[in-house]
mmCIF file of C-alpha atoms in Angstrom:
data_model
loop_
_atom_site.group_PDB
_atom_site.id
_atom_site.type_symbol
_atom_site.label_atom_id
_atom_site.label_comp_id
_atom_site.label_asym_id
_atom_site.label_seq_id
_atom_site.Cartn_x
_atom_site.Cartn_y
_atom_site.Cartn_z
ATOM 1 C CA UNK A 1 -51.056 -64.718 34.187
ATOM 2 C CA UNK A 2 -51.067 -68.066 32.534
ATOM 3 C CA UNK A 3 -47.459 -69.148 32.923
ATOM 4 C CA UNK A 4 -46.347 -72.710 32.535
ATOM 5 C CA UNK A 5 -43.351 -74.816 31.712
ATOM 6 C CA UNK A 6 -42.830 -74.493 27.974
ATOM 7 C CA UNK A 7 -42.695 -77.704 25.950
ATOM 8 C CA UNK A 8 -39.226 -78.808 24.897
ATOM 9 C CA UNK A 9 -38.334 -77.992 21.313
ATOM 10 C CA UNK A 10 -35.076 -79.960 21.485
ATOM 11 C CA UNK A 11 -34.215 -82.831 23.818
ATOM 12 C CA UNK A 12 -31.314 -80.784 25.188
ATOM 13 C CA UNK A 13 -33.590 -77.931 26.350
ATOM 14 C CA UNK A 14 -33.670 -77.002 29.999
ATOM 15 C CA UNK A 15 -36.774 -75.767 31.787
ATOM 16 C CA UNK A 16 -38.358 -72.711 30.171
ATOM 17 C CA UNK A 17 -41.543 -70.822 30.988
ATOM 18 C CA UNK A 18 -44.055 -69.310 28.595
ATOM 19 C CA UNK A 19 -47.423 -67.661 28.973
ATOM 20 C CA UNK A 20 -49.518 -64.547 28.707
ATOM 21 C CA UNK A 21 -49.934 -61.683 31.156
ATOM 22 C CA UNK A 22 -53.392 -60.138 31.171
ATOM 23 C CA UNK A 23 -53.416 -56.354 31.026
ATOM 24 C CA UNK A 24 -57.010 -55.605 32.045
ATOM 25 C CA UNK A 25 -59.080 -54.174 29.221
ATOM 26 C CA UNK A 26 -56.096 -53.997 26.870
ATOM 27 C CA UNK A 27 -55.061 -57.535 25.953
ATOM 28 C CA UNK A 28 -52.542 -60.189 26.929
ATOM 29 C CA UNK A 29 -48.764 -59.905 26.541
ATOM 30 C CA UNK A 30 -46.910 -63.127 25.672
ATOM 31 C CA UNK A 31 -43.558 -63.897 27.264
ATOM 32 C CA UNK A 32 -41.002 -66.709 27.078
ATOM 33 C CA UNK A 33 -38.530 -66.918 29.976
ATOM 34 C CA UNK A 34 -35.321 -68.907 29.494
ATOM 35 C CA UNK A 35 -33.196 -69.305 32.640
ATOM 36 C CA UNK A 36 -29.440 -69.140 31.980
ATOM 37 C CA UNK A 37 -28.062 -72.451 30.722
ATOM 38 C CA UNK A 38 -24.290 -72.598 31.259
ATOM 39 C CA UNK A 39 -24.186 -70.564 34.434
ATOM 40 C CA UNK A 40 -26.268 -70.479 37.607
ATOM 41 C CA UNK A 41 -29.483 -68.622 36.691
ATOM 42 C CA UNK A 42 -29.711 -67.334 40.273
ATOM 43 C CA UNK A 43 -26.447 -65.441 39.712
ATOM 44 C CA UNK A 44 -26.789 -64.542 36.025
ATOM 45 C CA UNK A 45 -27.818 -61.243 34.437
ATOM 46 C CA UNK A 46 -31.349 -60.961 33.059
ATOM 47 C CA UNK A 47 -31.816 -59.639 29.542
ATOM 48 C CA UNK A 48 -35.257 -58.478 28.420
ATOM 49 C CA UNK A 49 -35.331 -59.036 24.647
ATOM 50 C CA UNK A 50 -37.509 -56.707 22.572
ATOM 51 C CA UNK A 51 -37.843 -57.054 18.803
ATOM 52 C CA UNK A 52 -38.595 -54.078 16.601
ATOM 53 C CA UNK A 53 -40.477 -53.630 13.414
ATOM 54 C CA UNK A 54 -42.635 -52.296 14.970
ATOM 55 C CA UNK A 55 -44.808 -55.338 14.906
ATOM 56 C CA UNK A 56 -42.309 -58.195 14.750
ATOM 57 C CA UNK A 57 -42.576 -61.129 17.147
ATOM 58 C CA UNK A 58 -39.728 -61.997 19.513
ATOM 59 C CA UNK A 59 -39.879 -65.406 17.887
ATOM 60 C CA UNK A 60 -37.409 -63.905 15.441
ATOM 61 C CA UNK A 61 -34.872 -63.445 18.234
ATOM 62 C CA UNK A 62 -35.598 -66.913 19.646
ATOM 63 C CA UNK A 63 -34.955 -68.624 16.293
ATOM 64 C CA UNK A 64 -32.614 -66.282 14.402
ATOM 65 C CA UNK A 65 -31.077 -63.893 16.921
ATOM 66 C CA UNK A 66 -29.769 -64.200 20.471
ATOM 67 C CA UNK A 67 -32.135 -67.040 21.417
ATOM 68 C CA UNK A 68 -31.702 -70.752 21.844
ATOM 69 C CA UNK A 69 -32.224 -71.903 18.282
ATOM 70 C CA UNK A 70 -31.381 -71.594 14.620
ATOM 71 C CA UNK A 71 -33.448 -73.101 11.841
ATOM 72 C CA UNK A 72 -32.044 -75.566 9.323
ATOM 73 C CA UNK A 73 -32.868 -75.164 5.640
ATOM 74 C CA UNK A 74 -35.714 -77.651 6.133
ATOM 75 C CA UNK A 75 -37.173 -75.523 8.964
ATOM 76 C CA UNK A 76 -36.189 -77.853 11.808
ATOM 77 C CA UNK A 77 -34.561 -76.195 14.840
ATOM 78 C CA UNK A 78 -31.020 -76.821 16.011
ATOM 79 C CA UNK A 79 -29.154 -75.347 18.998
ATOM 80 C CA UNK A 80 -27.695 -71.864 18.600
ATOM 81 C CA UNK A 81 -24.093 -72.215 19.766
ATOM 82 C CA UNK A 82 -23.930 -68.431 20.311
ATOM 83 C CA UNK A 83 -27.095 -68.034 22.391
ATOM 84 C CA UNK A 84 -26.992 -65.344 25.042
ATOM 85 C CA UNK A 85 -28.673 -67.875 27.350
ATOM 86 C CA UNK A 86 -25.210 -69.364 27.858
ATOM 87 C CA UNK A 87 -24.420 -66.449 30.188
ATOM 88 C CA UNK A 88 -27.767 -64.770 30.998
ATOM 89 C CA UNK A 89 -31.434 -65.493 31.603
ATOM 90 C CA UNK A 90 -33.516 -64.234 28.690
ATOM 91 C CA UNK A 91 -37.028 -62.800 28.861
ATOM 92 C CA UNK A 92 -38.591 -62.550 25.394
ATOM 93 C CA UNK A 93 -41.727 -60.379 25.194
ATOM 94 C CA UNK A 94 -43.997 -60.148 22.148
ATOM 95 C CA UNK A 95 -44.883 -56.470 21.975
ATOM 96 C CA UNK A 96 -46.770 -54.265 21.409
ATOM 97 C CA UNK A 97 -50.085 -55.881 22.272
ATOM 98 C CA UNK A 98 -51.465 -57.624 19.193
ATOM 99 C CA UNK A 99 -48.054 -58.775 17.891
ATOM 100 C CA UNK A 100 -46.949 -62.411 17.738
ATOM 101 C CA UNK A 101 -48.652 -64.430 20.489
ATOM 102 C CA UNK A 102 -49.719 -61.269 22.332
ATOM 103 C CA UNK A 103 -53.377 -60.387 21.935
ATOM 104 C CA UNK A 104 -55.278 -57.135 21.704
ATOM 105 C CA UNK A 105 -58.764 -56.652 23.170
ATOM 106 C CA UNK A 106 -61.211 -55.575 20.477
ATOM 107 C CA UNK A 107 -62.069 -52.283 22.233
ATOM 108 C CA UNK A 108 -58.410 -51.210 22.510
ATOM 109 C CA UNK A 109 -56.500 -49.818 19.517
ATOM 110 C CA UNK A 110 -53.068 -50.590 20.977
ATOM 111 C CA UNK A 111 -50.339 -48.368 22.404
ATOM 112 C CA UNK A 112 -49.720 -45.246 20.352
ATOM 113 C CA UNK A 113 -46.356 -44.256 21.864
ATOM 114 C CA UNK A 114 -43.197 -45.969 23.064
ATOM 115 C CA UNK A 115 -43.899 -44.645 26.567
ATOM 116 C CA UNK A 116 -47.314 -46.333 26.712
ATOM 117 C CA UNK A 117 -45.851 -49.560 25.284
ATOM 118 C CA UNK A 118 -43.054 -49.383 27.895
ATOM 119 C CA UNK A 119 -45.621 -48.999 30.693
ATOM 120 C CA UNK A 120 -47.438 -52.110 29.460
ATOM 121 C CA UNK A 121 -44.212 -54.099 29.181
ATOM 122 C CA UNK A 122 -43.165 -52.958 32.657
ATOM 123 C CA UNK A 123 -46.529 -54.134 34.074
ATOM 124 C CA UNK A 124 -46.059 -57.513 32.368
ATOM 125 C CA UNK A 125 -42.493 -57.808 33.692
ATOM 126 C CA UNK A 126 -43.686 -57.217 37.261
ATOM 127 C CA UNK A 127 -46.190 -60.043 36.984
ATOM 128 C CA UNK A 128 -43.630 -62.370 35.390
ATOM 129 C CA UNK A 129 -41.049 -61.670 38.103
ATOM 130 C CA UNK A 130 -43.700 -62.184 40.799
ATOM 131 C CA UNK A 131 -44.093 -65.746 39.463
ATOM 132 C CA UNK A 132 -40.309 -66.220 39.321
ATOM 133 C CA UNK A 133 -38.942 -64.196 42.268
ATOM 134 C CA UNK A 134 -35.666 -66.128 42.113
ATOM 135 C CA UNK A 135 -34.997 -64.418 38.761
ATOM 136 C CA UNK A 136 -36.055 -60.906 39.767
ATOM 137 C CA UNK A 137 -33.272 -58.461 38.828
ATOM 138 C CA UNK A 138 -31.009 -57.770 41.791
ATOM 139 C CA UNK A 139 -27.523 -56.429 41.115
ATOM 140 C CA UNK A 140 -26.225 -57.400 44.567
ATOM 141 C CA UNK A 141 -27.083 -61.047 43.790
ATOM 142 C CA UNK A 142 -25.358 -60.864 40.403
ATOM 143 C CA UNK A 143 -28.630 -60.487 38.480
ATOM 144 C CA UNK A 144 -28.605 -57.006 36.940
ATOM 145 C CA UNK A 145 -31.254 -56.220 34.348
ATOM 146 C CA UNK A 146 -30.283 -55.407 30.772
ATOM 147 C CA UNK A 147 -32.821 -54.280 28.182
ATOM 148 C CA UNK A 148 -32.087 -55.239 24.574
ATOM 149 C CA UNK A 149 -33.898 -53.367 21.828
ATOM 150 C CA UNK A 150 -33.377 -54.632 18.282
ATOM 151 C CA UNK A 151 -34.281 -52.524 15.243
ATOM 152 C CA UNK A 152 -37.201 -50.195 16.042
ATOM 153 C CA UNK A 153 -37.198 -51.478 19.641
ATOM 154 C CA UNK A 154 -34.024 -49.393 19.988
ATOM 155 C CA UNK A 155 -36.507 -46.554 20.506
ATOM 156 C CA UNK A 156 -38.523 -48.587 23.005
ATOM 157 C CA UNK A 157 -35.644 -49.870 25.174
ATOM 158 C CA UNK A 158 -34.742 -46.413 26.584
ATOM 159 C CA UNK A 159 -38.432 -45.763 27.376
ATOM 160 C CA UNK A 160 -38.610 -49.077 29.247
ATOM 161 C CA UNK A 161 -35.342 -48.310 31.075
ATOM 162 C CA UNK A 162 -36.767 -44.936 32.095
ATOM 163 C CA UNK A 163 -39.930 -46.632 33.377
ATOM 164 C CA UNK A 164 -37.821 -49.138 35.326
ATOM 165 C CA UNK A 165 -35.755 -46.330 36.905
ATOM 166 C CA UNK A 166 -38.871 -44.325 37.844
ATOM 167 C CA UNK A 167 -40.433 -47.374 39.532
ATOM 168 C CA UNK A 168 -37.401 -49.309 40.820
ATOM 169 C CA UNK A 169 -34.485 -46.886 40.831
ATOM 170 C CA UNK A 170 -31.298 -47.379 38.841
ATOM 171 C CA UNK A 171 -29.599 -49.767 41.275
ATOM 172 C CA UNK A 172 -30.529 -53.021 39.506
ATOM 173 C CA UNK A 173 -30.425 -51.749 35.925
ATOM 174 C CA UNK A 174 -27.216 -52.984 34.282
ATOM 175 C CA UNK A 175 -27.694 -51.121 31.020
ATOM 176 C CA UNK A 176 -29.173 -51.004 27.550
ATOM 177 C CA UNK A 177 -28.221 -53.025 24.496
ATOM 178 C CA UNK A 178 -29.252 -51.471 21.204
ATOM 179 C CA UNK A 179 -28.824 -53.275 17.904
ATOM 180 C CA UNK A 180 -29.873 -53.203 14.330
#
């Protein structure tokens, strides 16, 4: 995983992390992790943000949805006063492989089902949380995991939740957020 501190977009930005997780023989999945801003990130829920389409980058959510920014008419970013990062840590993932800043290996055609996509996202999440163990979902520490699926990702979010429950149990899963 190439994970590093993301460059600041605005002077008021806190520390953020961005990078790609290699999924051997398949491609690399891009993620952008934003620790909670107005509350202690070590005691804040974690929301995995998945954009739909299928085939739409999570950049949409970062700049026009629940993320940190809005764009002015001239295209310059400004703070989003309603960002979910005010109360939760946000993990944006460009999915499926080949979308946004995620890449697709030339020999792989990409995931053909939501279940396969969920398995790949789950694998990426495990690597991301291994780099940031302080933000690993843990309900007893006040960090339950929520999975947000917007648009077509409303079909993907339940598949990812199922994968999480199969691998981790339901204890740390706070719930699903589905939106259009």
